[in-house]
mmCIF file of C-alpha atoms in Angstrom:
data_model
loop_
_atom_site.group_PDB
_atom_site.id
_atom_site.type_symbol
_atom_site.label_atom_id
_atom_site.label_comp_id
_atom_site.label_asym_id
_atom_site.label_seq_id
_atom_site.Cartn_x
_atom_site.Cartn_y
_atom_site.Cartn_z
ATOM 1 C CA MET A 202 50.630 24.882 76.270
ATOM 2 C CA ASP A 203 54.076 23.781 77.093
ATOM 3 C CA PHE A 204 55.439 24.108 80.658
ATOM 4 C CA GLY A 205 58.931 25.003 81.711
ATOM 5 C CA VAL A 206 60.651 25.357 85.109
ATOM 6 C CA VAL A 207 63.197 28.296 85.827
ATOM 7 C CA LEU A 208 65.771 27.053 88.330
ATOM 8 C CA GLN A 209 68.692 29.028 90.022
ATOM 9 C CA ASN A 210 72.086 27.510 90.005
ATOM 10 C CA ASP A 211 72.594 27.737 93.718
ATOM 11 C CA PRO A 212 74.700 24.879 95.067
ATOM 12 C CA PRO A 213 74.419 22.102 95.511
ATOM 13 C CA ALA A 214 74.266 21.455 91.756
ATOM 14 C CA ALA A 215 72.672 18.096 92.500
ATOM 15 C CA ARG A 216 69.553 19.839 93.911
ATOM 16 C CA VAL A 217 69.156 21.634 90.761
ATOM 17 C CA ILE A 218 69.601 18.538 88.531
ATOM 18 C CA ASP A 219 67.103 16.764 90.771
ATOM 19 C CA LEU A 220 64.454 19.367 90.424
ATOM 20 C CA ALA A 221 64.817 19.324 86.592
ATOM 21 C CA LYS A 222 64.615 15.562 86.561
ATOM 22 C CA ARG A 223 61.481 15.715 88.665
ATOM 23 C CA ALA A 224 60.077 18.379 86.452
ATOM 24 C CA GLU A 225 60.314 16.117 83.526
ATOM 25 C CA THR A 226 58.383 13.327 85.275
ATOM 26 C CA TYR A 227 55.614 15.814 86.012
ATOM 27 C CA GLY A 228 55.299 16.693 82.292
ATOM 28 C CA PHE A 229 57.529 19.886 81.936
ATOM 29 C CA SER A 230 59.071 20.196 78.574
ATOM 30 C CA HIS A 231 61.864 22.722 79.390
ATOM 31 C CA ALA A 232 64.328 23.351 82.240
ATOM 32 C CA TRP A 233 65.746 26.940 82.153
ATOM 33 C CA THR A 234 68.180 28.504 84.685
ATOM 34 C CA PHE A 235 69.521 31.871 85.448
ATOM 35 C CA ASP A 236 72.912 32.726 83.879
ATOM 36 C CA SER A 237 74.896 34.895 86.242
ATOM 37 C CA HIS A 238 78.281 33.589 86.524
ATOM 38 C CA LEU A 239 79.427 35.445 89.782
ATOM 39 C CA LEU A 240 75.993 35.174 91.672
ATOM 40 C CA TRP A 241 75.540 31.402 90.962
ATOM 41 C CA GLU A 242 77.234 28.385 89.555
ATOM 42 C CA GLU A 243 78.139 28.048 85.972
ATOM 43 C CA PRO A 244 74.850 26.843 84.139
ATOM 44 C CA TYR A 245 76.373 25.108 81.171
ATOM 45 C CA VAL A 246 78.276 22.571 83.361
ATOM 46 C CA VAL A 247 74.918 21.860 85.132
ATOM 47 C CA TYR A 248 73.118 21.405 81.822
ATOM 48 C CA SER A 249 75.238 18.558 80.753
ATOM 49 C CA ARG A 250 74.283 16.516 83.803
ATOM 50 C CA ILE A 251 70.644 17.404 83.476
ATOM 51 C CA LEU A 252 70.677 16.394 79.811
ATOM 52 C CA ASN A 253 72.470 13.083 80.741
ATOM 53 C CA GLU A 254 69.882 12.228 83.403
ATOM 54 C CA THR A 255 66.724 13.150 81.451
ATOM 55 C CA HIS A 256 65.121 11.799 78.312
ATOM 56 C CA LYS A 257 63.417 14.546 76.327
ATOM 57 C CA LEU A 258 63.954 17.754 78.385
ATOM 58 C CA ILE A 259 65.172 20.856 76.576
ATOM 59 C CA VAL A 260 67.614 22.965 78.527
ATOM 60 C CA GLY A 261 68.899 26.596 78.316
ATOM 61 C CA PRO A 262 69.440 29.886 79.941
ATOM 62 C CA MET A 263 66.699 32.387 80.943
ATOM 63 C CA VAL A 264 68.602 34.257 80.041
ATOM 64 C CA THR A 265 72.153 34.618 78.816
ATOM 65 C CA ASN A 266 73.616 37.954 77.314
ATOM 66 C CA PRO A 267 76.052 38.838 74.591
ATOM 67 C CA ALA A 268 78.394 40.832 76.876
ATOM 68 C CA THR A 269 79.900 38.499 79.302
ATOM 69 C CA ARG A 270 80.743 35.608 76.996
ATOM 70 C CA ASP A 271 82.254 35.662 73.453
ATOM 71 C CA TRP A 272 79.520 34.940 70.961
ATOM 72 C CA THR A 273 81.511 32.169 69.392
ATOM 73 C CA VAL A 274 82.162 30.475 72.723
ATOM 74 C CA THR A 275 78.390 30.517 73.527
ATOM 75 C CA ALA A 276 77.577 28.895 70.114
ATOM 76 C CA SER A 277 80.368 26.315 70.641
ATOM 77 C CA THR A 278 79.030 25.449 74.067
ATOM 78 C CA PHE A 279 75.485 24.885 72.725
ATOM 79 C CA ALA A 280 76.789 22.798 69.722
ATOM 80 C CA THR A 281 78.769 20.650 71.883
ATOM 81 C CA LEU A 282 75.773 19.915 74.169
ATOM 82 C CA ASN A 283 73.786 19.206 71.060
ATOM 83 C CA GLU A 284 76.469 16.853 69.870
ATOM 84 C CA MET A 285 76.505 14.873 73.081
ATOM 85 C CA TYR A 286 72.854 14.710 73.774
ATOM 86 C CA GLY A 287 70.983 15.453 70.604
ATOM 87 C CA ASN A 288 69.438 18.903 69.778
ATOM 88 C CA ARG A 289 68.001 19.570 73.254
ATOM 89 C CA THR A 290 69.240 23.143 73.932
ATOM 90 C CA ILE A 291 67.587 26.445 73.537
ATOM 91 C CA CYS A 292 69.063 29.888 74.028
ATOM 92 C CA GLY A 293 67.157 32.536 75.910
ATOM 93 C CA ILE A 294 68.993 35.809 75.534
ATOM 94 C CA GLY A 295 68.613 39.408 76.588
ATOM 95 C CA ARG A 296 70.578 42.597 76.691
ATOM 96 C CA GLY A 297 71.984 41.865 80.161
ATOM 97 C CA ASP A 298 71.173 42.521 83.781
ATOM 98 C CA SER A 299 72.789 40.781 86.822
ATOM 99 C CA ALA A 300 75.710 39.120 84.945
ATOM 100 C CA VAL A 301 76.782 42.446 83.588
ATOM 101 C CA ARG A 302 75.787 44.991 86.326
ATOM 102 C CA VAL A 303 77.596 43.022 89.059
ATOM 103 C CA ILE A 304 80.837 43.522 87.123
ATOM 104 C CA ASN A 305 80.020 47.226 86.469
ATOM 105 C CA GLY A 306 78.999 46.578 82.973
ATOM 106 C CA LYS A 307 75.976 47.823 80.932
ATOM 107 C CA PRO A 308 73.434 46.110 78.782
ATOM 108 C CA VAL A 309 74.394 45.775 75.067
ATOM 109 C CA SER A 310 73.085 47.874 72.349
ATOM 110 C CA VAL A 311 70.052 46.655 70.426
ATOM 111 C CA ALA A 312 72.397 46.586 67.408
ATOM 112 C CA ASP A 313 74.786 44.271 69.100
ATOM 113 C CA MET A 314 71.754 42.077 70.153
ATOM 114 C CA TYR A 315 70.790 41.672 66.423
ATOM 115 C CA ALA A 316 74.420 40.760 65.554
ATOM 116 C CA SER A 317 74.829 38.431 68.455
ATOM 117 C CA ILE A 318 71.730 36.445 67.525
ATOM 118 C CA GLU A 319 72.847 36.018 64.036
ATOM 119 C CA VAL A 320 76.277 34.635 65.169
ATOM 120 C CA ILE A 321 75.153 32.454 67.893
ATOM 121 C CA ARG A 322 72.218 30.910 66.308
ATOM 122 C CA GLY A 323 73.958 30.658 63.043
ATOM 123 C CA LEU A 324 77.128 28.947 64.237
ATOM 124 C CA ALA A 325 75.147 26.495 66.623
ATOM 125 C CA SER A 326 72.694 25.671 63.765
ATOM 126 C CA GLY A 327 75.519 24.477 61.220
ATOM 127 C CA GLU A 328 75.791 27.706 59.288
ATOM 128 C CA THR A 329 78.679 29.969 58.230
ATOM 129 C CA VAL A 330 78.659 33.346 59.803
ATOM 130 C CA ASP A 331 80.593 36.621 59.592
ATOM 131 C CA TYR A 332 82.283 37.596 62.881
ATOM 132 C CA LYS A 333 84.575 40.529 63.043
ATOM 133 C CA GLY A 334 85.139 40.319 59.343
ATOM 134 C CA THR A 335 86.011 36.609 59.172
ATOM 135 C CA GLN A 336 83.803 33.692 57.908
ATOM 136 C CA LEU A 337 83.400 31.153 60.639
ATOM 137 C CA ARG A 338 81.697 27.819 61.204
ATOM 138 C CA LEU A 339 81.734 24.755 63.620
ATOM 139 C CA PRO A 340 82.565 22.071 61.203
ATOM 140 C CA TRP A 341 82.447 19.383 63.842
ATOM 141 C CA ASN A 342 78.630 19.475 64.275
ATOM 142 C CA PRO A 343 76.823 20.573 61.079
ATOM 143 C CA ASP A 344 73.644 19.000 62.512
ATOM 144 C CA SER A 345 73.317 21.150 65.570
ATOM 145 C CA ARG A 346 70.222 23.434 65.695
ATOM 146 C CA LEU A 347 69.659 26.076 68.173
ATOM 147 C CA PRO A 348 66.460 28.145 68.625
ATOM 148 C CA VAL A 349 66.996 31.565 70.110
ATOM 149 C CA TRP A 350 64.308 33.252 72.266
ATOM 150 C CA VAL A 351 64.559 36.823 73.239
ATOM 151 C CA ALA A 352 63.559 38.382 76.417
ATOM 152 C CA ALA A 353 61.957 41.936 75.926
ATOM 153 C CA TYR A 354 59.946 44.629 77.380
ATOM 154 C CA GLY A 355 60.553 47.871 75.599
ATOM 155 C CA PRO A 356 59.546 48.801 72.026
ATOM 156 C CA LYS A 357 62.964 48.425 70.335
ATOM 157 C CA MET A 358 63.492 45.039 71.810
ATOM 158 C CA LEU A 359 59.975 43.850 70.967
ATOM 159 C CA ALA A 360 60.553 44.879 67.389
ATOM 160 C CA LEU A 361 63.905 43.075 67.300
ATOM 161 C CA THR A 362 62.204 39.866 68.727
ATOM 162 C CA GLY A 363 59.526 39.934 66.017
ATOM 163 C CA GLU A 364 62.017 40.446 63.203
ATOM 164 C CA VAL A 365 64.577 37.864 64.072
ATOM 165 C CA ALA A 366 63.787 35.667 67.040
ATOM 166 C CA ASP A 367 62.509 32.091 67.222
ATOM 167 C CA GLY A 368 60.651 32.866 70.402
ATOM 168 C CA PHE A 369 59.677 35.759 72.702
ATOM 169 C CA ILE A 370 60.102 35.568 76.407
ATOM 170 C CA LEU A 371 58.006 37.925 78.587
ATOM 171 C CA GLN A 372 59.087 37.848 82.235
ATOM 172 C CA LEU A 373 55.701 38.532 83.798
ATOM 173 C CA ALA A 374 52.168 37.057 83.661
ATOM 174 C CA ASP A 375 49.998 40.119 83.720
ATOM 175 C CA PRO A 376 47.409 39.544 80.714
ATOM 176 C CA ASP A 377 47.094 43.022 79.665
ATOM 177 C CA ILE A 378 50.952 43.595 79.383
ATOM 178 C CA THR A 379 51.104 40.176 77.764
ATOM 179 C CA ALA A 380 48.459 41.117 75.046
ATOM 180 C CA TRP A 381 50.160 44.360 74.388
ATOM 181 C CA SER A 382 53.650 42.795 74.075
ATOM 182 C CA ILE A 383 52.510 39.988 71.869
ATOM 183 C CA ALA A 384 50.858 42.473 69.479
ATOM 184 C CA ALA A 385 53.967 44.358 69.300
ATOM 185 C CA VAL A 386 56.159 41.369 68.530
ATOM 186 C CA ARG A 387 53.599 40.025 65.892
ATOM 187 C CA ALA A 388 53.369 43.422 64.234
ATOM 188 C CA ALA A 389 57.125 43.534 63.919
ATOM 189 C CA ALA A 390 57.236 40.037 62.468
ATOM 190 C CA GLU A 391 54.607 40.938 59.920
ATOM 191 C CA ALA A 392 56.402 44.007 58.963
ATOM 192 C CA ALA A 393 59.642 42.063 58.490
ATOM 193 C CA GLY A 394 57.804 39.607 56.161
ATOM 194 C CA ARG A 395 57.616 36.720 58.643
ATOM 195 C CA ASP A 396 54.683 34.702 59.738
ATOM 196 C CA PRO A 397 53.713 36.246 63.094
ATOM 197 C CA ASP A 398 52.616 32.903 64.371
ATOM 198 C CA ALA A 399 56.190 31.498 63.738
ATOM 199 C CA VAL A 400 57.358 33.211 66.846
ATOM 200 C CA THR A 401 56.842 31.090 70.019
ATOM 201 C CA ILE A 402 55.428 33.073 72.825
ATOM 202 C CA CYS A 403 56.765 32.149 76.296
ATOM 203 C CA VAL A 404 55.512 33.943 79.595
ATOM 204 C CA ALA A 405 57.809 33.330 82.475
ATOM 205 C CA ALA A 406 56.844 34.084 86.081
ATOM 206 C CA PRO A 407 56.867 32.672 89.591
ATOM 207 C CA ALA A 408 54.043 30.315 90.572
ATOM 208 C CA TYR A 409 53.179 29.640 94.218
ATOM 209 C CA VAL A 410 50.462 26.997 94.947
ATOM 210 C CA THR A 411 48.458 27.888 97.931
ATOM 211 C CA ASP A 412 45.527 26.258 100.070
ATOM 212 C CA GLY A 413 43.132 29.078 99.157
ATOM 213 C CA THR A 414 43.343 30.841 102.492
ATOM 214 C CA GLU A 415 44.145 34.482 102.934
ATOM 215 C CA ALA A 416 47.197 33.586 105.080
ATOM 216 C CA GLY A 417 48.334 31.262 102.290
ATOM 217 C CA LEU A 418 47.897 34.118 99.784
ATOM 218 C CA ALA A 419 49.910 36.491 101.892
ATOM 219 C CA HIS A 420 52.801 34.121 102.373
ATOM 220 C CA GLY A 421 52.799 33.324 98.603
ATOM 221 C CA ARG A 422 53.036 36.994 97.816
ATOM 222 C CA ASP A 423 55.942 37.523 100.312
ATOM 223 C CA GLN A 424 57.828 34.611 98.621
ATOM 224 C CA CYS A 425 57.358 36.001 95.214
ATOM 225 C CA ARG A 426 57.832 39.725 95.824
ATOM 226 C CA TRP A 427 61.439 39.435 94.691
ATOM 227 C CA PHE A 428 60.212 39.005 91.058
ATOM 228 C CA GLY A 429 58.727 42.480 91.152
ATOM 229 C CA GLY A 430 62.081 43.918 92.093
ATOM 230 C CA MET A 431 63.850 41.895 89.272
ATOM 231 C CA VAL A 432 61.380 43.075 86.660
ATOM 232 C CA GLY A 433 61.793 46.663 88.136
ATOM 233 C CA ASN A 434 65.460 46.683 87.053
ATOM 234 C CA HIS A 435 64.247 46.494 83.365
ATOM 235 C CA VAL A 436 61.445 48.948 84.037
ATOM 236 C CA ALA A 437 63.552 51.601 85.405
ATOM 237 C CA ASP A 438 65.807 51.460 82.314
ATOM 238 C CA LEU A 439 62.519 51.900 80.094
ATOM 239 C CA VAL A 440 61.288 54.877 82.123
ATOM 240 C CA ALA A 441 64.697 56.439 81.832
ATOM 241 C CA ARG A 442 64.612 55.867 78.102
ATOM 242 C CA TYR A 443 60.977 56.449 77.280
ATOM 243 C CA GLY A 444 59.455 58.219 80.277
ATOM 244 C CA GLY A 445 56.399 56.855 82.146
ATOM 245 C CA ASP A 446 53.577 58.615 80.429
ATOM 246 C CA GLY A 447 52.248 55.422 78.802
ATOM 247 C CA SER A 448 52.983 56.676 75.277
ATOM 248 C CA ALA A 449 55.642 54.017 74.513
ATOM 249 C CA VAL A 450 55.238 51.636 77.350
ATOM 250 C CA PRO A 451 51.991 50.658 79.351
ATOM 251 C CA THR A 452 51.647 52.475 82.632
ATOM 252 C CA ALA A 453 50.520 49.089 84.096
ATOM 253 C CA LEU A 454 54.321 48.079 83.685
ATOM 254 C CA THR A 455 56.002 51.313 84.695
ATOM 255 C CA ASP A 456 53.865 52.935 87.476
ATOM 256 C CA TYR A 457 54.802 50.617 90.368
ATOM 257 C CA ILE A 458 58.487 51.425 90.435
ATOM 258 C CA LYS A 459 57.990 55.109 91.552
ATOM 259 C CA ASP A 460 59.066 54.206 95.136
ATOM 260 C CA ARG A 461 62.059 52.165 94.040
ATOM 261 C CA GLU A 462 65.275 53.084 95.784
ATOM 262 C CA GLY A 463 68.179 51.122 94.312
ATOM 263 C CA TYR A 464 68.827 47.477 94.200
ATOM 264 C CA ASP A 465 71.340 44.968 95.677
ATOM 265 C CA TYR A 466 72.328 42.345 93.265
ATOM 266 C CA ASN A 467 73.624 40.141 96.020
ATOM 267 C CA GLU A 468 70.007 39.367 96.832
ATOM 268 C CA HIS A 469 68.946 39.026 93.283
ATOM 269 C CA GLY A 470 66.233 36.589 92.456
ATOM 270 C CA ARG A 471 65.906 35.581 96.130
ATOM 271 C CA ALA A 472 62.789 35.300 98.155
ATOM 272 C CA GLY A 473 63.032 37.792 100.996
ATOM 273 C CA ASN A 474 64.928 40.352 98.897
ATOM 274 C CA THR A 475 65.080 43.321 101.266
ATOM 275 C CA HIS A 476 65.093 45.751 98.382
ATOM 276 C CA THR A 477 61.684 44.882 97.013
ATOM 277 C CA SER A 478 59.406 46.141 99.690
ATOM 278 C CA PHE A 479 58.343 48.884 97.189
ATOM 279 C CA VAL A 480 56.420 46.182 95.100
ATOM 280 C CA PRO A 481 52.833 46.336 96.105
ATOM 281 C CA ASP A 482 50.664 43.167 96.513
ATOM 282 C CA ALA A 483 48.575 44.252 93.475
ATOM 283 C CA VAL A 484 51.467 44.010 91.160
ATOM 284 C CA ILE A 485 52.533 40.662 92.606
ATOM 285 C CA ASP A 486 49.050 39.301 91.849
ATOM 286 C CA ARG A 487 49.270 40.704 88.276
ATOM 287 C CA PHE A 488 52.842 39.528 87.525
ATOM 288 C CA CYS A 489 52.781 36.120 89.280
ATOM 289 C CA LEU A 490 50.516 33.218 89.672
ATOM 290 C CA ILE A 491 49.612 32.724 93.279
ATOM 291 C CA GLY A 492 46.632 30.738 94.722
ATOM 292 C CA PRO A 493 45.067 27.264 94.588
ATOM 293 C CA PRO A 494 45.348 25.140 91.406
ATOM 294 C CA GLU A 495 42.011 26.161 90.008
ATOM 295 C CA VAL A 496 42.958 29.834 90.166
ATOM 296 C CA GLN A 497 46.280 29.165 88.386
ATOM 297 C CA VAL A 498 44.422 27.240 85.704
ATOM 298 C CA GLN A 499 42.115 30.037 84.993
ATOM 299 C CA ARG A 500 45.106 32.542 84.491
ATOM 300 C CA LEU A 501 46.948 29.997 82.414
ATOM 301 C CA ASN A 502 43.787 29.446 80.171
ATOM 302 C CA GLU A 503 43.676 33.232 79.796
ATOM 303 C CA LEU A 504 47.223 33.455 78.813
ATOM 304 C CA ALA A 505 46.772 30.606 76.253
ATOM 305 C CA ASP A 506 43.864 32.458 74.690
ATOM 306 C CA LEU A 507 46.182 35.430 74.157
ATOM 307 C CA GLY A 508 48.622 33.206 72.190
ATOM 308 C CA VAL A 509 51.053 32.039 74.927
ATOM 309 C CA ASP A 510 52.707 28.798 73.938
ATOM 310 C CA GLN A 511 54.673 28.052 77.050
ATOM 311 C CA PHE A 512 54.591 29.095 80.542
ATOM 312 C CA ALA A 513 57.941 28.911 82.504
ATOM 313 C CA LEU A 514 57.425 28.748 86.212
ATOM 314 C CA TYR A 515 60.123 30.407 88.378
ATOM 315 C CA LEU A 516 60.853 28.261 91.300
ATOM 316 C CA GLN A 517 62.648 30.589 93.640
ATOM 317 C CA HIS A 518 60.641 30.167 96.904
ATOM 318 C CA ASP A 519 60.307 27.953 99.997
ATOM 319 C CA ASP A 520 57.703 25.410 98.525
ATOM 320 C CA LYS A 521 59.536 24.097 95.357
ATOM 321 C CA ASP A 522 58.692 20.415 95.719
ATOM 322 C CA HIS A 523 55.053 21.171 96.399
ATOM 323 C CA THR A 524 54.604 23.524 93.643
ATOM 324 C CA LEU A 525 56.201 21.033 91.136
ATOM 325 C CA SER A 526 53.930 18.241 92.203
ATOM 326 C CA ALA A 527 50.814 20.302 92.219
ATOM 327 C CA TYR A 528 51.661 21.430 88.680
ATOM 328 C CA GLY A 529 52.222 17.973 87.581
ATOM 329 C CA GLU A 530 49.207 16.405 89.151
ATOM 330 C CA ARG A 531 46.555 19.195 89.114
ATOM 331 C CA VAL A 532 47.500 22.142 86.887
ATOM 332 C CA ILE A 533 49.126 20.947 83.818
ATOM 333 C CA PRO A 534 46.516 18.079 83.234
ATOM 334 C CA ALA A 535 43.702 20.671 83.703
ATOM 335 C CA VAL A 536 45.249 23.082 81.089
ATOM 336 C CA ASN A 537 46.198 20.397 78.531
ATOM 337 C CA LEU A 538 43.023 18.127 78.639
ATOM 338 C CA ARG A 539 43.619 14.818 77.279
ATOM 339 C CA GLU A 540 41.629 14.014 74.009
ATOM 340 C CA ALA A 541 39.182 11.148 74.170
ATOM 341 C CA ALA A 542 40.501 7.761 72.915
ATOM 342 C CA LYS A 543 37.277 6.773 71.235
ATOM 343 C CA LEU A 544 35.494 9.405 69.067
#
């Protein structure tokens, strides 16, 4: 299993860069960041520094969207980074949440998602694409390559992911929901004539390494409760579209938002978010990884058995350094056991 770290572009940028560098030394393969241009600093500027100060680390947004940036600009940005540092970028993309809602916009349609992926990935992978009736390419970097991973929860986006995406991002770590989501993506891939195993599966969720005490567990839950609120924004959209009876989306995903009363994006992605008190402890335990290293290894092995290729660890809490070191020293080595040198 690969491991990624998901960082927030809060200033100072030097701290974000430092965490990404440390993640690489601990064996993480990917550094992701939020992409919400009003709430936090501009990610692509920060990526340039991260790439310059690391060796193999792959960087990208978790996630960008097709609404707030022209698709050709997004492609050009990735192709430029690839020209400067080798093909070490990746594009996580979704329909849009904080970046578009803060400016009173709406998530894009599924049809626009399809089109944007073809344009962004095509241009940033040396291809000629059709954009607004014109044939376009980036002739200055024909060797650029950009994988596109789609973040999805609902049936239509899961189907899109299976049909066209290089990877699937599920932003929660509940094994039952993970199994249902992966099955939907793989079924769509097979129906589209693709190899279902060609779609890389990424589960992204907060992890908080505790000392095994009840007090430590309680504190870890409170530090990660924001995540249930963030996921709840997408779940509310699903309930509005499909209802909450479990016929289209599992009730394990939808039931917990019944007491949700709005959301303040000024507190988006932050520990202590005052608009996430509706999220119960049981949901935090299902969606996140909280506990001592051995408990986290058990969940990660369960996810790996379901077909998860990467776990991306959200690092938005008060114990960033310890969590990174615990993963590097105790979690990652236990999940990815080294093979014997002598057979």
